[in-house]
Amino acid sequence: MKPARTKTPRKPVVKKGSQTSLKDPVGVYCRVRPLSFPDHECCIEVINNTTVQLHTPEGYRLNRNGDYKETQYSFKQVFGTHTTQKELFDVVANPLVDDLIHGKNGLLFTYGVTGSGKTHTMTGSPGEGGLLPRCLGMIFNSIGSFQAKRYVFKCNDRNSMDIQCEVDALLERQKREAMPHPKTPAIKRQADPEFADMINLQEFCKAEEVDEDSVYGVFVSYIEIYNNYIYDLLEEVSFDPIKPKWNSCSTPMRNTDFVPPQSKLLREDKNHNMYVAGCTEVEVKSVEEAFEVFWRGQKKRRIANTHLNRESSRSHSVFNIKLVQAPLDADGDNVLQEKEQITISQLSLVDLAGSERTNRTKAEGNRLREAGNINQSLMTLRTCMEVLRENQMYGTNKMVPYRDSKLTHLFKNYFDGEGKVRMIVCVNPKAEDYEESLQVMRFAEVTQEVEVARPVDKAICGLTPGRRFRNHARAGPVELLVTEVVLQSFPPLPSCEILDINDEQTLPRLIEALEKRHQLRQMMTDEFNKQSVTFKAMLQEFDNGVLNKENYIQGKLNEKEKVISGQKLEIERLEKKNKTLEYKIEILEKTTTIYEEDKRNLQQELETQNQKLQRQFSDKRRLEARLQGMVTETTMKWEKECERRVAAKQLEMQNKLWVKDEKLKQLKAIVTEPKTEKPERPSRARDQEKAPQRSVSPSPVPNVPPLRLRHRRSRSAGDRWVDHKPASNVQTETVMQPHVPHAITVSVANEKALAKCEKYMLTHQELASDGEIETKLIKGDVYKTRGGGQSVQFTDIETLKQESPTGRKRRSSTVTPAQPDGAESEWTDVETRCSVAVEMRAGSQLGPGYQHHAQPKRKKP
């Protein structure tokens, strides 16, 4: 006998304004895990059962003025650090399992950063089972006695179920049991000690109002999404493809036994539901069997040791629980062989991989690539949520990018109205995860504003309820009482004992009693028929009245529905208008914010420019004052120089005039008188002393005081000097020689000498343009450096130079004829030239620093 094949039934068409138009927001819950170390800094605080507050930890300053910023986020419910797994299950997962048993789909996923407790929340730990084992326990507690025999329901590759009769199911079971290694474990077996503590739950949980006239089958599948590829964790392969052998270089070994895992494809069934093609679905009959299948796939899941988590999930895992429900036939003994009556509901439990920053996890190579794909899929999920929220709030019709990631493409039906969606946001309150937790909170805030259509209730098969136990029930006390009353209404039977062969009275009396009973029965039958006809007429009349009332009520309902439809259209129009206005208001608020920000920036820039102008004005005034002082000082110096030059010129003219007068007197004396006493010329007090006689050439002026050689004194006579004289220098015969007291004379500069002195002088010689030797004294200050050494900053240069007299006229005798115009200069002989010393300050151009330290010699008359 061929099995009856069936497909997922199409959902009944529902009128507009019915239950499908109602939407519920995505339920977002928050769970705060306890700190690993109580003395660590905490950045998340639970305010109440619906609100958490984020504190900015030390080192994070978000505002410009440096103040700390505290942000509050609201959820449907917040579970603190002391929340048990049972309390979390009762609030979040219990309603989803109840909807699953009543034919509705559900999606539950955990979201958070690495190490926030997502896997612990979903799977649990020994002695404290998570949401997954508790969901399995509630399912089998509710349908345990109503499960169909194994292989009555059979999976196909079109995301639907085939149904088999009892005989075909029995043959399938015998065939599987005859296999040497059956893939499906037995129902009654002891749980693996490795996970026995997770499923041995003390609390008993059961769904209410389970349909007793149906049979149920549970199928589970387990997949993972790794690097945006889908892999079946329950697929039987010859070698474990998920955990290959590794060599000493932490790279997979090239082994011929290594079989790369085959990724699965996403397909769409005839009802436009997404499913994983070729995924292994295992029929389970108990909690132990279902969790054993999960544990077998969990061992193949990809995990790795990162800087933030010792066992970090490197993929998104999806554990699907598919519940197949089919009604019993009219007798309540066998499954109804009608494929349209099969109902398939699914609960998907998703453990998302944690979002992470590579600079914190120190990921490299494959870990870095995995982290990039994880963050990309989570970013796509966030983008889908934002587009859904924008479409619902502002009435737009943007395309939701489900296909950008396998994760969002697989669950697009849930967000399109195929079931309830619940999300548990797991956060770690430690300060190091503050930035990641802030992003998670913002994503949760967006997700709460997304609305999902309510799932449609399943259609009723139309069979009599209670048929499972009807044929097994016995007659009750009411039926026995009615039978006894009917029997008592008949006349009693006479004695039927015949003692004599010639007795002719017993049988006639018995026949007469039986005839009376027959007549009475006939009368009761006729009366019953008359009453039945009357009751049928009354029932028909009542049915007509009810039908008329139904028609009247239906007409009224149609009118009311038209009014309601019009009102709903008006409400939708007003809602769209309201959303448009809200969108415009939001745009205006954003524009206002941008303008205010620009205004603040411009004000700050204006203040900065004003301050800059004030500084420039202050600098200008200081510069003006400084220049004014320099001008005043220069003016005074030039005035003094001019006075000095005028005085010198006057003295020179007086000397020339005196010389002429003397010549005239001598001429007159020669002409008129014999030699007389020579008068003295007018001079200063210091000129009264007689100059000594020169051996080489006579002095042009007779009474010139002797010139005292002066050593130039350093401006910092109290400081110690380093006198650097290179060994290559030539000794000059200049009258002026550099003399520095308390100096350390060195031929090569060294650090030891510089460390003991405050001043530095370098004697440098070079040939001038006329071929004479020019000696430069380069002076500077010694400073200590940060590194412990010494540096020299040059401040001044003095120059000593000899000039050859070949270009001028040298005196050859004691008496020289006087020039007619008096142009014979005091510079005509070497003595006169060398009696004048010139000091030139660095950077001057024969300005106020040009000073005479000796008077020029006067010529003889």
XYZ file of C-alpha atoms in Angstrom, residues 103-723:
621
model
C 0.242 25.169 15.210
C 2.100 28.516 15.187
C 5.718 29.253 14.331
C 8.248 30.965 16.574
C 11.783 32.364 16.426
C 13.982 32.926 19.480
C 17.557 34.142 19.177
C 20.194 35.415 21.560
C 22.261 38.476 20.627
C 25.278 40.071 22.280
C 29.031 40.516 22.301
C 31.527 37.726 22.813
C 31.456 36.362 26.357
C 28.078 37.865 27.315
C 26.397 34.506 28.128
C 24.441 33.715 24.934
C 25.351 30.021 24.750
C 24.781 29.619 28.501
C 21.318 31.149 28.123
C 20.402 28.896 25.199
C 22.050 25.589 26.203
C 22.705 25.940 29.921
C 25.256 24.285 32.132
C 25.332 21.097 34.241
C 22.631 21.344 36.884
C 21.060 24.400 35.250
C 19.526 23.634 31.880
C 18.999 26.473 29.422
C 16.085 27.387 27.199
C 16.620 24.578 24.676
C 16.282 21.567 27.057
C 13.364 23.257 28.815
C 11.540 23.776 25.506
C 12.022 20.096 24.668
C 10.796 19.086 28.114
C 7.610 21.160 27.800
C 6.881 19.769 24.322
C 7.141 16.107 25.332
C 5.313 16.687 28.613
C 2.396 18.089 26.625
C 2.177 15.572 23.742
C 3.805 12.541 25.331
C 0.696 10.304 25.288
C -0.510 11.598 21.911
C 2.604 10.911 19.832
C 2.257 8.968 16.607
C 4.264 5.844 16.134
C 7.649 6.253 14.545
C 7.699 6.685 10.741
C 3.969 7.472 10.510
C 5.204 10.911 9.455
C 8.000 10.953 6.921
C 10.069 13.940 5.728
C 10.483 14.765 2.064
C 12.758 17.202 0.250
C 10.056 19.844 -0.348
C 9.790 21.188 3.205
C 6.645 19.176 3.862
C 5.608 15.828 5.375
C 4.288 12.553 3.971
C 1.926 10.404 6.025
C 2.003 6.605 6.083
C -0.485 4.052 7.333
C 0.249 1.819 10.307
C 1.368 -1.092 8.133
C 3.881 0.952 6.141
C 5.162 2.541 9.338
C 5.628 -0.902 10.894
C 7.565 -2.144 7.857
C 9.750 0.968 7.987
C 10.483 0.378 11.667
C 11.399 -3.250 11.074
C 13.648 -2.236 8.191
C 15.464 0.356 10.300
C 15.830 -2.026 13.248
C 17.389 -4.617 10.950
C 20.170 -2.220 10.002
C 23.538 -2.929 11.682
C 23.903 0.709 12.845
C 20.483 2.323 13.134
C 20.647 6.073 12.814
C 17.689 6.707 15.068
C 18.168 5.732 18.731
C 15.561 3.919 20.724
C 13.000 5.805 22.760
C 13.795 4.213 26.092
C 17.455 4.688 26.812
C 19.501 6.251 29.547
C 20.751 9.792 29.009
C 24.424 10.414 28.363
C 26.133 11.400 31.646
C 27.833 14.233 29.767
C 24.568 16.165 29.506
C 22.289 14.286 31.887
C 22.374 17.132 34.434
C 21.151 19.600 31.828
C 17.901 17.766 31.011
C 17.024 16.386 34.449
C 14.785 19.308 35.338
C 12.918 19.351 38.614
C 10.158 21.644 37.332
C 7.287 20.120 35.346
C 5.909 22.342 32.608
C 3.014 21.484 30.301
C 0.920 23.341 27.724
C -2.767 23.938 28.270
C -5.637 22.796 26.000
C -3.751 20.253 23.930
C -5.870 18.746 21.137
C -6.472 15.156 22.252
C -7.987 14.116 18.930
C -4.705 14.535 17.037
C -1.405 12.701 16.877
C 1.944 14.466 16.954
C 5.459 13.923 15.648
C 8.611 15.840 16.587
C 11.494 16.337 14.147
C 14.717 18.193 14.946
C 17.514 19.552 12.747
C 20.712 21.394 13.601
C 22.656 23.652 11.230
C 25.352 26.313 11.504
C 26.101 29.368 9.355
C 29.887 29.692 9.095
C 31.531 32.333 6.868
C 28.100 32.870 5.256
C 27.857 29.162 4.303
C 25.289 26.725 5.736
C 26.492 23.365 7.080
C 24.444 20.438 8.424
C 25.747 19.434 11.860
C 23.747 16.164 11.843
C 25.050 14.968 8.493
C 26.766 11.593 8.697
C 30.224 11.669 7.050
C 33.158 9.290 7.099
C 35.490 11.806 8.724
C 34.727 14.734 10.953
C 34.884 17.734 8.569
C 34.398 20.348 11.217
C 37.431 19.529 13.375
C 40.298 18.364 11.142
C 43.695 17.339 12.398
C 46.158 20.153 13.021
C 49.910 20.129 12.738
C 52.474 21.981 14.835
C 52.106 25.118 12.696
C 48.388 25.408 13.603
C 47.292 24.644 10.031
C 45.128 21.729 8.791
C 47.046 18.649 7.693
C 46.657 17.607 4.091
C 45.217 14.179 4.733
C 43.530 12.073 2.115
C 40.833 11.172 4.698
C 39.877 14.816 5.088
C 36.539 15.451 3.364
C 35.574 19.125 3.176
C 32.033 19.747 4.449
C 29.409 20.258 1.789
C 27.533 23.501 2.247
C 23.758 23.519 1.884
C 21.562 25.749 -0.219
C 18.506 27.772 0.691
C 15.356 27.066 -1.273
C 11.793 28.318 -1.299
C 8.798 26.001 -1.118
C 5.440 26.473 -2.816
C 4.199 28.590 0.104
C 7.235 30.918 -0.252
C 8.805 29.670 2.966
C 12.599 29.389 3.113
C 14.228 26.113 4.099
C 17.628 24.393 3.919
C 17.608 21.869 1.103
C 18.982 18.431 1.974
C 19.120 19.125 5.717
C 18.960 16.083 8.010
C 15.732 15.923 10.072
C 15.625 13.334 12.861
C 12.375 12.120 14.428
C 12.666 12.037 18.225
C 10.321 10.617 20.855
C 11.754 11.892 24.146
C 13.764 14.697 25.697
C 16.798 12.455 26.099
C 16.750 11.423 22.468
C 16.280 14.989 21.202
C 19.068 16.418 23.373
C 21.372 13.577 22.380
C 20.889 14.587 18.733
C 21.596 18.210 19.671
C 24.711 17.255 21.630
C 25.999 15.225 18.699
C 25.767 18.258 16.478
C 27.102 20.581 19.169
C 30.386 18.682 19.196
C 30.816 19.513 15.516
C 30.151 23.197 15.921
C 33.053 25.549 15.264
C 34.489 27.155 18.362
C 37.897 28.731 18.986
C 39.953 30.297 21.725
C 40.145 34.076 21.418
C 41.566 36.808 23.603
C 38.091 37.556 25.021
C 36.571 34.058 25.342
C 38.172 30.680 25.805
C 35.373 28.920 23.873
C 34.081 31.511 21.447
C 31.440 30.478 18.908
C 32.716 31.146 15.402
C 29.367 30.495 13.689
C 25.624 31.077 14.078
C 23.836 27.885 15.185
C 20.160 27.161 14.440
C 18.321 24.308 16.214
C 14.923 23.721 14.575
C 12.098 21.870 16.335
C 9.392 20.898 13.845
C 6.046 19.677 15.266
C 3.793 17.733 12.862
C 0.110 17.382 13.815
C -2.582 15.273 12.095
C -6.161 14.549 13.293
C -7.585 11.087 14.000
C -10.323 9.619 11.839
C -13.987 9.506 12.849
C -13.501 6.295 14.847
C -10.612 7.802 16.787
C -8.344 4.815 16.085
C -6.105 5.718 13.109
C -4.551 8.834 11.626
C -6.722 10.603 9.088
C -5.216 9.934 5.664
C -5.895 13.432 4.284
C -2.868 15.521 3.465
C -4.810 18.787 3.684
C -5.365 18.241 7.387
C -1.689 18.025 8.371
C -0.374 21.045 10.298
C 3.366 21.779 10.549
C 4.714 24.312 13.048
C 8.334 25.150 13.742
C 10.333 26.704 16.589
C 13.827 27.968 15.702
C 16.318 28.486 18.523
C 19.241 30.582 17.274
C 22.521 31.131 19.104
C 24.196 34.004 17.262
C 27.961 34.349 17.286
C 29.172 37.294 19.312
C 30.094 40.567 17.688
C 33.704 41.483 18.411
C 36.446 43.953 17.593
C 39.567 42.451 16.126
C 41.842 44.879 17.956
C 40.536 43.446 21.238
C 40.375 39.757 20.297
C 43.874 39.882 18.707
C 42.477 37.778 15.854
C 44.715 36.770 12.990
C 44.386 34.593 9.905
C 41.270 32.417 9.965
C 40.033 33.980 13.210
C 40.197 37.415 11.594
C 38.264 36.205 8.551
C 35.653 34.548 10.778
C 35.234 37.719 12.823
C 34.747 39.747 9.648
C 32.004 37.421 8.377
C 30.304 37.364 11.791
C 30.238 41.151 11.998
C 29.049 41.396 8.388
C 26.070 39.055 8.964
C 25.118 40.891 12.170
C 25.376 44.199 10.330
C 23.038 42.855 7.632
C 20.569 41.791 10.352
C 20.695 45.292 11.790
C 20.216 46.849 8.349
C 17.125 44.684 7.745
C 15.659 45.778 11.063
C 16.266 49.435 10.272
C 14.638 49.159 6.831
C 11.623 47.296 8.287
C 11.219 49.951 10.945
C 11.485 52.765 8.395
C 8.905 51.107 6.104
C 6.464 50.674 8.991
C 6.952 54.102 10.570
C 6.998 56.284 7.452
C 4.909 54.191 5.063
C 7.773 53.695 2.618
C 8.290 50.570 0.538
C 12.045 50.062 0.523
C 13.391 46.640 -0.319
C 14.632 44.779 2.750
C 18.094 43.293 1.967
C 17.370 39.776 3.275
C 19.511 38.150 0.570
C 22.701 39.935 1.646
C 23.231 37.284 4.325
C 22.217 33.637 4.721
C 21.114 34.376 8.289
C 18.526 36.996 7.335
C 17.495 35.159 4.169
C 16.664 32.015 6.178
C 14.394 33.837 8.642
C 12.759 36.372 6.346
C 9.393 34.585 6.670
C 9.241 35.291 10.396
C 9.587 39.024 9.825
C 6.971 38.825 7.063
C 4.351 37.476 9.476
C 4.964 33.703 9.726
C 5.298 33.617 13.522
C 6.351 35.358 16.684
C 9.875 36.735 17.059
C 11.639 37.047 20.403
C 15.188 38.287 21.067
C 17.248 38.023 24.245
C 19.987 40.652 24.461
C 22.824 39.331 26.619
C 25.218 41.932 28.019
C 28.360 41.776 30.110
C 28.526 44.719 32.562
C 32.330 44.942 32.632
C 33.830 48.277 31.592
C 35.972 46.795 28.806
C 32.815 45.874 26.826
C 31.262 49.350 27.131
C 31.508 50.371 23.464
C 30.291 46.975 22.188
C 27.419 46.956 24.721
C 26.425 50.442 23.574
C 26.095 49.209 19.969
C 24.070 46.186 21.149
C 21.690 48.462 23.057
C 21.170 50.655 20.022
C 20.383 47.620 17.857
C 17.887 46.372 20.474
C 16.248 49.798 20.520
C 15.717 49.633 16.754
C 14.469 46.020 16.862
C 11.760 46.801 19.426
C 10.128 49.202 16.988
C 9.711 46.526 14.283
C 6.224 45.012 14.155
C 5.435 41.491 12.948
C 1.975 40.301 11.850
C 0.231 37.850 14.143
C 0.125 34.266 12.883
C -3.206 32.877 11.727
C -5.024 30.253 13.790
C -5.185 26.818 12.200
C -8.404 25.660 10.527
C -10.671 23.169 12.324
C -10.976 19.788 10.616
C -14.714 19.539 11.310
C -14.724 16.107 12.989
C -16.512 15.381 16.236
C -14.354 16.287 19.234
C -13.669 13.628 21.843
C -13.614 10.769 19.370
C -10.359 9.352 20.708
C -11.959 8.151 23.935
C -15.576 7.768 22.777
C -15.366 4.109 21.715
C -13.509 3.196 24.845
C -16.002 4.669 27.245
C -18.647 2.468 28.955
C -22.370 3.108 29.541
C -22.916 5.617 32.224
C -25.513 5.570 35.100
C -27.985 7.734 33.140
C -28.272 5.182 30.334
C -28.840 2.366 32.874
C -31.613 4.364 34.588
C -33.458 5.049 31.309
C -33.343 1.344 30.369
C -34.697 0.333 33.770
C -37.643 2.811 33.554
C -38.592 1.588 30.085
C -38.550 -2.046 31.200
C -40.727 -1.282 34.241
C -43.461 0.237 32.007
C -44.094 -3.153 30.361
C -46.537 -5.622 32.056
C -44.817 -8.360 34.043
C -44.402 -11.759 32.466
C -46.383 -14.658 34.010
C -44.694 -17.733 35.286
C -43.327 -19.816 32.434
C -42.797 -23.035 34.385
C -44.688 -26.041 32.909
C -45.043 -28.903 35.343
C -47.681 -30.975 33.568
C -47.729 -32.179 29.989
C -51.424 -31.441 29.836
C -51.009 -27.848 31.051
C -52.854 -25.621 28.530
C -52.923 -22.346 30.516
C -49.277 -21.350 30.939
C -48.486 -20.925 27.264
C -51.667 -18.939 26.425
C -51.013 -16.609 29.382
C -47.434 -16.123 28.196
C -48.603 -15.462 24.621
C -51.201 -12.975 25.853
C -48.585 -11.102 27.969
C -46.163 -10.979 25.071
C -48.914 -9.658 22.729
C -49.749 -6.942 25.258
C -46.118 -6.060 25.468
C -45.872 -5.945 21.664
C -48.959 -3.714 21.435
C -47.519 -1.429 24.145
C -44.217 -1.326 22.328
C -45.999 -0.504 19.076
C -47.946 2.251 20.762
C -44.725 3.656 22.272
C -43.061 3.460 18.854
C -45.936 5.317 17.194
C -45.915 7.910 19.940
C -42.156 8.273 19.590
C -42.508 8.672 15.823
C -45.214 11.318 16.253
C -43.081 13.155 18.782
C -40.073 12.812 16.486
C -42.012 14.328 13.579
C -43.258 17.122 15.807
C -39.736 17.698 17.160
C -38.341 17.687 13.616
C -40.938 20.255 12.577
C -40.135 22.390 15.578
C -36.423 21.945 14.895
C -36.929 22.875 11.250
C -38.871 25.941 12.285
C -36.177 26.798 14.782
C -33.525 26.318 12.117
C -35.430 28.601 9.760
C -35.676 31.231 12.466
C -32.010 30.887 13.256
C -31.171 31.095 9.553
C -33.280 34.210 9.160
C -31.628 35.734 12.186
C -28.219 34.768 10.820
C -29.039 36.370 7.469
C -30.236 39.500 9.226
C -27.191 39.562 11.452
C -24.930 38.884 8.475
C -26.484 41.812 6.633
C -25.943 44.017 9.627
C -22.389 42.692 9.940
C -21.740 43.447 6.272
C -22.975 46.974 6.784
C -20.882 47.333 9.904
C -17.885 45.870 8.094
C -18.318 48.402 5.308
C -18.457 51.189 7.872
C -15.467 49.721 9.683
C -13.591 49.327 6.397
C -14.245 52.954 5.572
C -13.172 54.003 9.023
C -10.053 51.849 8.757
C -9.220 53.348 5.396
C -9.627 56.781 6.925
C -7.509 55.718 9.900
C -4.834 54.322 7.582
C -4.889 57.557 5.595
C -4.578 59.604 8.764
C -1.858 57.299 10.052
C 0.103 57.681 6.830
C -0.409 61.423 6.998
C 0.668 61.381 10.626
C 3.756 59.325 9.770
C 4.561 61.708 6.918
C 4.252 64.673 9.242
C 6.348 62.892 11.863
C 8.938 62.174 9.199
C 8.940 65.831 8.168
C 9.191 66.891 11.805
C 12.099 64.538 12.311
C 13.817 65.942 9.220
C 13.229 69.482 10.474
C 14.568 68.531 13.891
C 17.657 67.037 12.296
C 18.053 70.148 10.129
C 17.637 72.356 13.204
C 20.217 70.290 15.029
C 22.633 70.636 12.102
C 22.067 74.398 11.967
C 22.536 74.726 15.715
C 25.730 72.722 15.465
C 26.924 74.957 12.631
C 25.973 78.000 14.688
C 27.967 76.744 17.658
C 30.920 75.958 15.413
C 30.777 79.406 13.826
C 30.525 81.049 17.236
C 33.503 79.097 18.439
C 35.397 80.001 15.265
C 34.432 83.677 15.736
C 35.638 83.592 19.335
C 38.854 81.947 18.190
C 39.381 84.635 15.531
C 38.644 87.399 18.045
C 41.141 85.936 20.456
C 43.659 85.634 17.640
C 43.079 89.277 16.643
C 43.456 90.387 20.249
C 46.719 88.476 20.517
C 47.927 89.997 17.266
C 46.915 93.488 18.464
C 48.759 92.919 21.749
C 51.807 91.663 19.871
C 51.626 94.683 17.583
C 51.504 97.081 20.529
C 54.425 95.345 22.192
C 56.333 95.444 18.902
C 55.557 99.155 18.476
C 56.742 99.866 22.013
C 59.875 97.846 21.385
C 60.549 99.587 18.078
C 59.906 102.960 19.684
C 62.466 102.121 22.356
C 64.949 100.958 19.730
C 64.368 104.155 17.712
C 64.876 106.290 20.800
C 68.013 104.393 21.755
C 69.373 104.583 18.197
C 68.578 108.274 18.013
C 70.426 108.910 21.259
C 73.404 106.900 20.072
C 73.552 108.741 16.755
C 73.262 112.072 18.520
C 76.184 111.151 20.765
C 78.129 109.921 17.747
C 77.432 113.109 15.882
C 78.512 115.210 18.848
C 81.652 113.146 19.157
C 82.416 113.453 15.463
C 81.751 117.208 15.538
C 84.044 117.570 18.513
C 86.718 115.514 16.775
C 86.342 117.552 13.601
C 86.529 120.776 15.547
C 89.686 119.582 17.275
C 91.137 118.547 13.910
C 90.359 121.942 12.415
C 91.841 123.673 15.420
C 94.998 121.588 15.001
C 95.223 122.414 11.316
C 94.641 126.086 12.055
C 97.313 126.007 14.755
C 99.719 124.295 12.342
C 99.164 127.002 9.740
C 99.594 129.683 12.361
C 102.843 128.108 13.473
C 104.113 127.910 9.927
C 103.296 131.531 9.374
C 105.020 132.498 12.606
C 108.086 130.443 11.706
C 108.159 132.055 8.266
C 107.818 135.481 9.808
C 110.514 134.728 12.329
C 112.846 133.554 9.583
C 112.181 136.639 7.575
C 112.269 139.242 10.325
C 113.948 137.941 13.395
C 116.449 135.441 14.518
C 115.252 132.114 15.992
C 113.090 132.696 19.025
C 111.429 130.523 21.523
C 108.790 128.238 20.022
C 105.273 128.855 21.444
C 103.138 126.022 22.562
C 99.980 125.044 20.830
C 96.600 124.872 22.655
C 95.728 121.353 23.655
C 93.972 119.366 26.274
C 95.377 118.679 29.682
C 96.463 115.179 28.707
C 98.419 116.652 25.746
C 100.695 118.680 28.063
C 103.033 115.754 28.498
C 105.789 115.439 25.965
C 105.836 112.490 23.669
C 109.065 110.465 23.539
C 111.223 110.635 20.469
C 110.633 107.954 17.851
C 113.564 106.100 16.407
C 112.199 105.292 12.972
C 110.376 108.420 11.895
C 109.560 111.670 13.665
C 106.059 112.280 14.886
C 104.042 114.879 13.014
C 102.804 116.318 16.315
C 105.485 117.161 18.892
C 103.638 116.895 22.227
C 101.435 113.756 21.960
C 101.057 111.696 25.117
C 102.109 108.044 24.955
C 99.408 105.535 23.853
C 98.626 102.909 26.429
C 97.665 99.519 25.018
C 94.299 98.388 26.371
C 93.160 94.817 26.628
C 89.517 94.385 25.856
C 87.657 93.122 28.880
C 84.993 90.448 28.425
C 81.460 91.444 29.155
C 81.188 88.476 31.484
C 84.437 88.794 33.380
C 83.144 86.669 36.218
C 82.368 83.678 33.948
C 84.830 80.959 33.061
C 85.799 80.594 29.399
C 86.970 77.818 27.127
C 89.676 79.347 24.876
